[in-house]
mmCIF file of C-alpha atoms in Angstrom:
data_model
loop_
_atom_site.group_PDB
_atom_site.id
_atom_site.type_symbol
_atom_site.label_atom_id
_atom_site.label_comp_id
_atom_site.label_asym_id
_atom_site.label_seq_id
_atom_site.Cartn_x
_atom_site.Cartn_y
_atom_site.Cartn_z
ATOM 1 C CA UNK A 8 -16.078 -16.805 -16.523
ATOM 2 C CA UNK A 9 -18.382 -13.990 -15.514
ATOM 3 C CA UNK A 10 -18.430 -14.253 -11.727
ATOM 4 C CA UNK A 11 -16.410 -12.227 -9.261
ATOM 5 C CA UNK A 12 -14.581 -14.582 -6.912
ATOM 6 C CA UNK A 13 -13.097 -13.300 -3.680
ATOM 7 C CA UNK A 14 -11.859 -14.671 -0.394
ATOM 8 C CA UNK A 15 -12.611 -11.518 1.557
ATOM 9 C CA UNK A 16 -16.007 -9.852 2.354
ATOM 10 C CA UNK A 17 -18.192 -8.647 -0.560
ATOM 11 C CA UNK A 18 -17.405 -5.374 -2.285
ATOM 12 C CA UNK A 19 -19.256 -2.481 -0.677
ATOM 13 C CA UNK A 20 -20.956 0.010 -2.919
ATOM 14 C CA UNK A 21 -18.992 2.984 -1.639
ATOM 15 C CA UNK A 22 -15.616 1.461 -2.453
ATOM 16 C CA UNK A 23 -15.478 3.126 -5.851
ATOM 17 C CA UNK A 24 -14.937 6.379 -3.999
ATOM 18 C CA UNK A 25 -12.469 5.139 -1.419
ATOM 19 C CA UNK A 26 -8.890 6.363 -1.766
ATOM 20 C CA UNK A 27 -9.797 8.425 -4.831
ATOM 21 C CA UNK A 28 -7.077 10.899 -3.966
ATOM 22 C CA UNK A 29 -4.369 8.332 -3.324
ATOM 23 C CA UNK A 30 -5.193 6.067 -6.240
ATOM 24 C CA UNK A 31 -5.269 8.806 -8.868
ATOM 25 C CA UNK A 32 -3.923 7.274 -12.064
ATOM 26 C CA UNK A 33 -3.178 3.930 -10.400
ATOM 27 C CA UNK A 34 -0.414 5.449 -8.308
ATOM 28 C CA UNK A 35 0.072 2.533 -5.961
ATOM 29 C CA UNK A 36 2.940 0.162 -5.189
ATOM 30 C CA UNK A 37 1.625 -2.800 -7.155
ATOM 31 C CA UNK A 38 3.731 -5.412 -8.914
ATOM 32 C CA UNK A 39 2.555 -7.066 -12.119
ATOM 33 C CA UNK A 40 3.526 -10.675 -12.819
ATOM 34 C CA UNK A 41 2.602 -12.345 -16.117
ATOM 35 C CA UNK A 42 2.103 -16.102 -15.814
ATOM 36 C CA UNK A 43 0.215 -16.279 -19.115
ATOM 37 C CA UNK A 44 3.277 -16.194 -21.357
ATOM 38 C CA UNK A 45 1.571 -13.645 -23.609
ATOM 39 C CA UNK A 46 3.469 -10.542 -22.436
ATOM 40 C CA UNK A 47 0.105 -8.882 -21.941
ATOM 41 C CA UNK A 48 0.299 -5.225 -20.869
ATOM 42 C CA UNK A 49 -0.667 -4.477 -17.299
ATOM 43 C CA UNK A 50 -4.207 -3.059 -16.965
ATOM 44 C CA UNK A 51 -3.011 -0.802 -14.141
ATOM 45 C CA UNK A 52 -1.004 2.066 -15.541
ATOM 46 C CA UNK A 53 1.627 2.516 -12.840
ATOM 47 C CA UNK A 54 2.306 -1.050 -11.761
ATOM 48 C CA UNK A 55 5.828 -2.393 -12.092
ATOM 49 C CA UNK A 56 6.267 -5.456 -14.303
ATOM 50 C CA UNK A 57 8.589 -8.074 -12.817
ATOM 51 C CA UNK A 58 9.304 -11.762 -13.180
ATOM 52 C CA UNK A 59 7.977 -14.037 -10.446
ATOM 53 C CA UNK A 60 11.210 -14.302 -8.441
ATOM 54 C CA UNK A 61 11.967 -10.580 -8.537
ATOM 55 C CA UNK A 62 8.399 -9.792 -7.476
ATOM 56 C CA UNK A 63 8.732 -12.195 -4.573
ATOM 57 C CA UNK A 64 11.851 -10.385 -3.365
ATOM 58 C CA UNK A 65 10.113 -6.992 -3.579
ATOM 59 C CA UNK A 66 7.127 -8.250 -1.609
ATOM 60 C CA UNK A 67 9.348 -9.749 1.057
ATOM 61 C CA UNK A 68 11.381 -6.577 1.561
ATOM 62 C CA UNK A 69 8.186 -4.539 1.999
ATOM 63 C CA UNK A 70 8.707 -2.146 -0.907
ATOM 64 C CA UNK A 71 5.361 -3.125 -2.483
ATOM 65 C CA UNK A 72 2.046 -3.905 -0.857
ATOM 66 C CA UNK A 73 0.237 -5.754 -3.644
ATOM 67 C CA UNK A 74 0.730 -7.967 -6.663
ATOM 68 C CA UNK A 75 -1.459 -8.425 -9.717
ATOM 69 C CA UNK A 76 -0.917 -11.746 -11.484
ATOM 70 C CA UNK A 77 -2.332 -12.616 -14.899
ATOM 71 C CA UNK A 78 -2.666 -16.215 -16.079
ATOM 72 C CA UNK A 79 -4.517 -18.455 -18.502
ATOM 73 C CA UNK A 80 -5.667 -20.710 -15.667
ATOM 74 C CA UNK A 81 -4.693 -21.864 -12.187
ATOM 75 C CA UNK A 82 -1.380 -23.340 -13.311
ATOM 76 C CA UNK A 83 0.893 -25.123 -10.830
ATOM 77 C CA UNK A 84 3.435 -22.330 -11.348
ATOM 78 C CA UNK A 85 0.922 -19.626 -10.392
ATOM 79 C CA UNK A 86 -0.470 -21.498 -7.394
ATOM 80 C CA UNK A 87 3.001 -22.352 -6.091
ATOM 81 C CA UNK A 88 4.008 -18.699 -6.331
ATOM 82 C CA UNK A 89 0.876 -17.546 -4.509
ATOM 83 C CA UNK A 90 1.592 -20.002 -1.701
ATOM 84 C CA UNK A 91 5.204 -18.841 -1.429
ATOM 85 C CA UNK A 92 4.036 -15.245 -1.032
ATOM 86 C CA UNK A 93 1.315 -16.077 1.469
ATOM 87 C CA UNK A 94 3.283 -18.514 3.626
ATOM 88 C CA UNK A 95 6.348 -16.304 4.098
ATOM 89 C CA UNK A 96 6.026 -14.191 7.243
ATOM 90 C CA UNK A 97 7.570 -11.134 5.559
ATOM 91 C CA UNK A 98 5.014 -11.103 2.726
ATOM 92 C CA UNK A 99 2.008 -12.798 4.336
ATOM 93 C CA UNK A 100 -0.085 -9.607 4.407
ATOM 94 C CA UNK A 101 0.462 -8.846 0.710
ATOM 95 C CA UNK A 102 -2.681 -8.114 -1.291
ATOM 96 C CA UNK A 103 -2.888 -10.633 -4.145
ATOM 97 C CA UNK A 104 -5.234 -10.199 -7.112
ATOM 98 C CA UNK A 105 -5.358 -12.707 -9.979
ATOM 99 C CA UNK A 106 -6.757 -12.181 -13.486
ATOM 100 C CA UNK A 107 -7.752 -15.349 -15.338
ATOM 101 C CA UNK A 108 -8.739 -16.007 -18.943
ATOM 102 C CA UNK A 109 -12.457 -16.235 -19.602
ATOM 103 C CA UNK A 110 -11.804 -19.726 -20.978
ATOM 104 C CA UNK A 111 -10.202 -20.922 -17.733
ATOM 105 C CA UNK A 112 -11.778 -24.001 -16.093
ATOM 106 C CA UNK A 113 -14.686 -23.235 -13.785
ATOM 107 C CA UNK A 114 -12.674 -24.267 -10.719
ATOM 108 C CA UNK A 115 -9.611 -22.165 -11.622
ATOM 109 C CA UNK A 116 -10.623 -19.146 -9.538
ATOM 110 C CA UNK A 117 -11.325 -21.295 -6.487
ATOM 111 C CA UNK A 118 -7.917 -22.938 -6.884
ATOM 112 C CA UNK A 119 -6.120 -19.583 -6.829
ATOM 113 C CA UNK A 120 -8.057 -18.525 -3.735
ATOM 114 C CA UNK A 121 -7.047 -21.727 -1.964
ATOM 115 C CA UNK A 122 -3.437 -21.017 -2.929
ATOM 116 C CA UNK A 123 -3.577 -17.580 -1.302
ATOM 117 C CA UNK A 124 -5.099 -15.044 -3.692
ATOM 118 C CA UNK A 125 -7.459 -12.474 -2.179
ATOM 119 C CA UNK A 126 -9.458 -11.960 -5.359
ATOM 120 C CA UNK A 127 -9.777 -13.713 -8.730
ATOM 121 C CA UNK A 128 -11.328 -11.801 -11.626
ATOM 122 C CA UNK A 129 -11.815 -12.300 -15.360
ATOM 123 C CA UNK A 130 -8.826 -11.066 -17.324
ATOM 124 C CA UNK A 131 -10.712 -8.305 -19.135
ATOM 125 C CA UNK A 132 -12.481 -6.867 -16.093
ATOM 126 C CA UNK A 133 -13.384 -3.153 -16.316
ATOM 127 C CA UNK A 134 -10.678 -0.799 -14.977
ATOM 128 C CA UNK A 135 -13.109 0.658 -12.433
ATOM 129 C CA UNK A 136 -13.632 -2.790 -10.933
ATOM 130 C CA UNK A 137 -9.879 -3.337 -10.637
ATOM 131 C CA UNK A 138 -9.461 0.068 -8.985
ATOM 132 C CA UNK A 139 -12.262 -0.659 -6.532
ATOM 133 C CA UNK A 140 -10.787 -4.024 -5.616
ATOM 134 C CA UNK A 141 -7.352 -2.486 -5.111
ATOM 135 C CA UNK A 142 -8.894 0.210 -2.919
ATOM 136 C CA UNK A 143 -10.610 -2.427 -0.796
ATOM 137 C CA UNK A 144 -7.416 -4.438 -0.431
ATOM 138 C CA UNK A 145 -5.394 -1.338 0.360
ATOM 139 C CA UNK A 146 -7.779 -0.472 3.173
ATOM 140 C CA UNK A 147 -6.912 -3.827 4.720
ATOM 141 C CA UNK A 148 -3.150 -3.341 4.318
ATOM 142 C CA UNK A 149 -3.053 0.342 5.344
ATOM 143 C CA UNK A 150 -6.261 1.352 7.161
ATOM 144 C CA UNK A 151 -7.179 5.024 6.721
ATOM 145 C CA UNK A 152 -6.480 7.281 9.717
ATOM 146 C CA UNK A 153 -9.465 7.896 11.968
ATOM 147 C CA UNK A 154 -10.083 10.254 14.875
ATOM 148 C CA UNK A 155 -7.309 12.279 16.489
ATOM 149 C CA UNK A 156 -3.733 11.498 17.466
ATOM 150 C CA UNK A 157 -1.645 13.236 20.124
ATOM 151 C CA UNK A 158 1.842 14.047 18.792
ATOM 152 C CA UNK A 159 3.259 15.626 21.921
ATOM 153 C CA UNK A 160 2.558 18.465 24.337
ATOM 154 C CA UNK A 161 0.053 20.851 22.729
ATOM 155 C CA UNK A 162 0.234 18.969 19.416
ATOM 156 C CA UNK A 163 -2.716 17.053 17.950
ATOM 157 C CA UNK A 164 -3.333 15.613 14.491
ATOM 158 C CA UNK A 165 -6.952 15.376 13.309
ATOM 159 C CA UNK A 166 -7.852 12.823 10.646
ATOM 160 C CA UNK A 167 -11.236 14.178 9.467
ATOM 161 C CA UNK A 168 -9.832 17.606 8.598
ATOM 162 C CA UNK A 169 -6.152 16.684 8.018
ATOM 163 C CA UNK A 170 -5.183 19.460 10.412
ATOM 164 C CA UNK A 171 -2.170 19.660 12.671
ATOM 165 C CA UNK A 172 -2.986 21.636 15.803
ATOM 166 C CA UNK A 173 -0.047 23.300 17.558
ATOM 167 C CA UNK A 174 -0.643 25.456 20.631
ATOM 168 C CA UNK A 175 -4.330 25.679 19.774
ATOM 169 C CA UNK A 176 -3.811 26.772 16.166
ATOM 170 C CA UNK A 177 -4.774 24.599 13.180
ATOM 171 C CA UNK A 178 -2.466 24.010 10.212
ATOM 172 C CA UNK A 179 -3.897 22.223 7.166
ATOM 173 C CA UNK A 180 -1.748 19.441 5.693
ATOM 174 C CA UNK A 181 -1.677 17.971 2.212
ATOM 175 C CA UNK A 182 -2.556 14.245 1.996
ATOM 176 C CA UNK A 183 1.013 12.924 1.750
ATOM 177 C CA UNK A 184 2.616 14.789 4.694
ATOM 178 C CA UNK A 185 -0.504 14.108 6.742
ATOM 179 C CA UNK A 186 -0.309 10.355 6.122
ATOM 180 C CA UNK A 187 3.438 10.322 6.757
ATOM 181 C CA UNK A 188 3.089 12.210 10.028
ATOM 182 C CA UNK A 189 0.181 10.035 11.145
ATOM 183 C CA UNK A 190 2.065 6.805 10.392
ATOM 184 C CA UNK A 191 5.158 7.918 12.292
ATOM 185 C CA UNK A 192 3.274 9.385 15.248
ATOM 186 C CA UNK A 193 1.054 6.313 15.585
ATOM 187 C CA UNK A 194 4.265 4.363 16.229
ATOM 188 C CA UNK A 195 5.785 7.060 18.447
ATOM 189 C CA UNK A 196 9.139 6.035 19.876
ATOM 190 C CA UNK A 197 9.536 3.130 17.459
ATOM 191 C CA UNK A 198 11.432 3.061 14.188
ATOM 192 C CA UNK A 199 9.192 2.763 11.124
ATOM 193 C CA UNK A 200 11.041 1.140 8.237
ATOM 194 C CA UNK A 201 11.155 2.607 4.752
ATOM 195 C CA UNK A 202 9.151 -0.302 3.350
ATOM 196 C CA UNK A 203 6.261 0.330 5.748
ATOM 197 C CA UNK A 204 6.345 4.040 4.951
ATOM 198 C CA UNK A 205 6.267 3.411 1.196
ATOM 199 C CA UNK A 206 3.136 1.322 1.702
ATOM 200 C CA UNK A 207 1.517 3.908 3.970
ATOM 201 C CA UNK A 208 2.218 6.713 1.498
ATOM 202 C CA UNK A 209 1.321 4.644 -1.553
ATOM 203 C CA UNK A 210 4.677 5.471 -3.153
ATOM 204 C CA UNK A 211 4.630 4.030 -6.693
ATOM 205 C CA UNK A 212 6.556 0.799 -7.122
ATOM 206 C CA UNK A 213 8.659 2.393 -9.859
ATOM 207 C CA UNK A 214 9.799 5.220 -7.601
ATOM 208 C CA UNK A 215 13.238 5.037 -6.051
ATOM 209 C CA UNK A 216 13.871 5.472 -2.331
ATOM 210 C CA UNK A 217 14.530 9.170 -2.978
ATOM 211 C CA UNK A 218 10.768 9.635 -3.374
ATOM 212 C CA UNK A 219 10.245 8.678 0.260
ATOM 213 C CA UNK A 220 13.214 10.715 1.485
ATOM 214 C CA UNK A 221 11.874 13.736 -0.406
ATOM 215 C CA UNK A 222 8.498 13.343 1.321
ATOM 216 C CA UNK A 223 10.228 13.160 4.700
ATOM 217 C CA UNK A 224 12.251 16.265 3.860
ATOM 218 C CA UNK A 225 9.111 18.203 3.012
ATOM 219 C CA UNK A 226 7.474 17.189 6.276
ATOM 220 C CA UNK A 227 10.603 18.139 8.195
ATOM 221 C CA UNK A 228 10.622 21.613 6.625
ATOM 222 C CA UNK A 229 6.960 22.045 7.504
ATOM 223 C CA UNK A 230 7.661 21.094 11.121
ATOM 224 C CA UNK A 231 10.711 23.360 11.254
ATOM 225 C CA UNK A 232 8.460 26.362 10.712
ATOM 226 C CA UNK A 233 6.902 25.507 14.082
ATOM 227 C CA UNK A 234 10.151 24.455 15.812
ATOM 228 C CA UNK A 235 9.024 20.825 15.911
ATOM 229 C CA UNK A 236 11.339 19.283 13.314
ATOM 230 C CA UNK A 237 13.638 17.622 15.886
ATOM 231 C CA UNK A 238 10.818 15.245 16.729
ATOM 232 C CA UNK A 239 11.151 13.673 13.272
ATOM 233 C CA UNK A 240 14.292 11.592 13.627
ATOM 234 C CA UNK A 241 16.282 9.712 11.007
ATOM 235 C CA UNK A 242 17.608 6.328 12.117
ATOM 236 C CA UNK A 243 20.221 5.650 9.472
ATOM 237 C CA UNK A 244 19.933 2.277 7.805
ATOM 238 C CA UNK A 245 16.588 1.557 9.464
ATOM 239 C CA UNK A 246 13.970 4.232 8.843
ATOM 240 C CA UNK A 247 12.414 7.126 10.724
ATOM 241 C CA UNK A 248 11.024 7.711 14.212
ATOM 242 C CA UNK A 249 8.679 10.242 15.788
ATOM 243 C CA UNK A 250 9.588 11.405 19.293
ATOM 244 C CA UNK A 251 6.513 12.633 21.131
ATOM 245 C CA UNK A 252 8.313 12.927 24.468
ATOM 246 C CA UNK A 253 11.221 15.226 23.735
ATOM 247 C CA UNK A 254 12.922 17.115 20.923
ATOM 248 C CA UNK A 255 16.236 15.291 20.819
ATOM 249 C CA UNK A 256 18.497 14.251 17.988
ATOM 250 C CA UNK A 257 18.527 10.647 16.744
#
């Protein structure tokens, strides 16, 4: 089994460089499910190992954006699980990558793609190939910010430079607060749930919710220095909201 099988467009040459900053040492919210029965270690260093049912619950609640499944072949158990993920509205957009044994039947990869996998690869694929595929799938799930975004009167966020302009003055942002601010402002006036924010920020699957709340706190402190923190509103039990119209309390 030496061929790369995928249901989505071919891998572009520049993908190895995409999301280099966010991927780092595999710091993405990926779940690892072992259907092989071998208890094989996950080839991605920061994925969270779960059983099939627990992984399904995580994908449905939006706390993880992708799953990596390893299997000997396209078993009925694997294919049924892929279909359950893909056919549930709450997890339909999940990125699904399958690793199959080299000795798997020649039609095994095609069977997993029909069941809902995005990509099927040989089990011992090079780490760089796995990273590139995850980067490509992540671009589909959480497209990178492009252009500029108006945040309110005299406030603009620029994607190319990651700069927040307030009253004509630029303020450089680190990648995480920039992505958080962009995600919230792009949905201005609407509540963005914690699951969607974890995906947008690429919060590791192992991280607790406090990781997201800490990121929000840092952004709020940054905005407070410019008297704009009231625009970032906490909607308890639901998520967060950006108010581009006024500086009121949630």
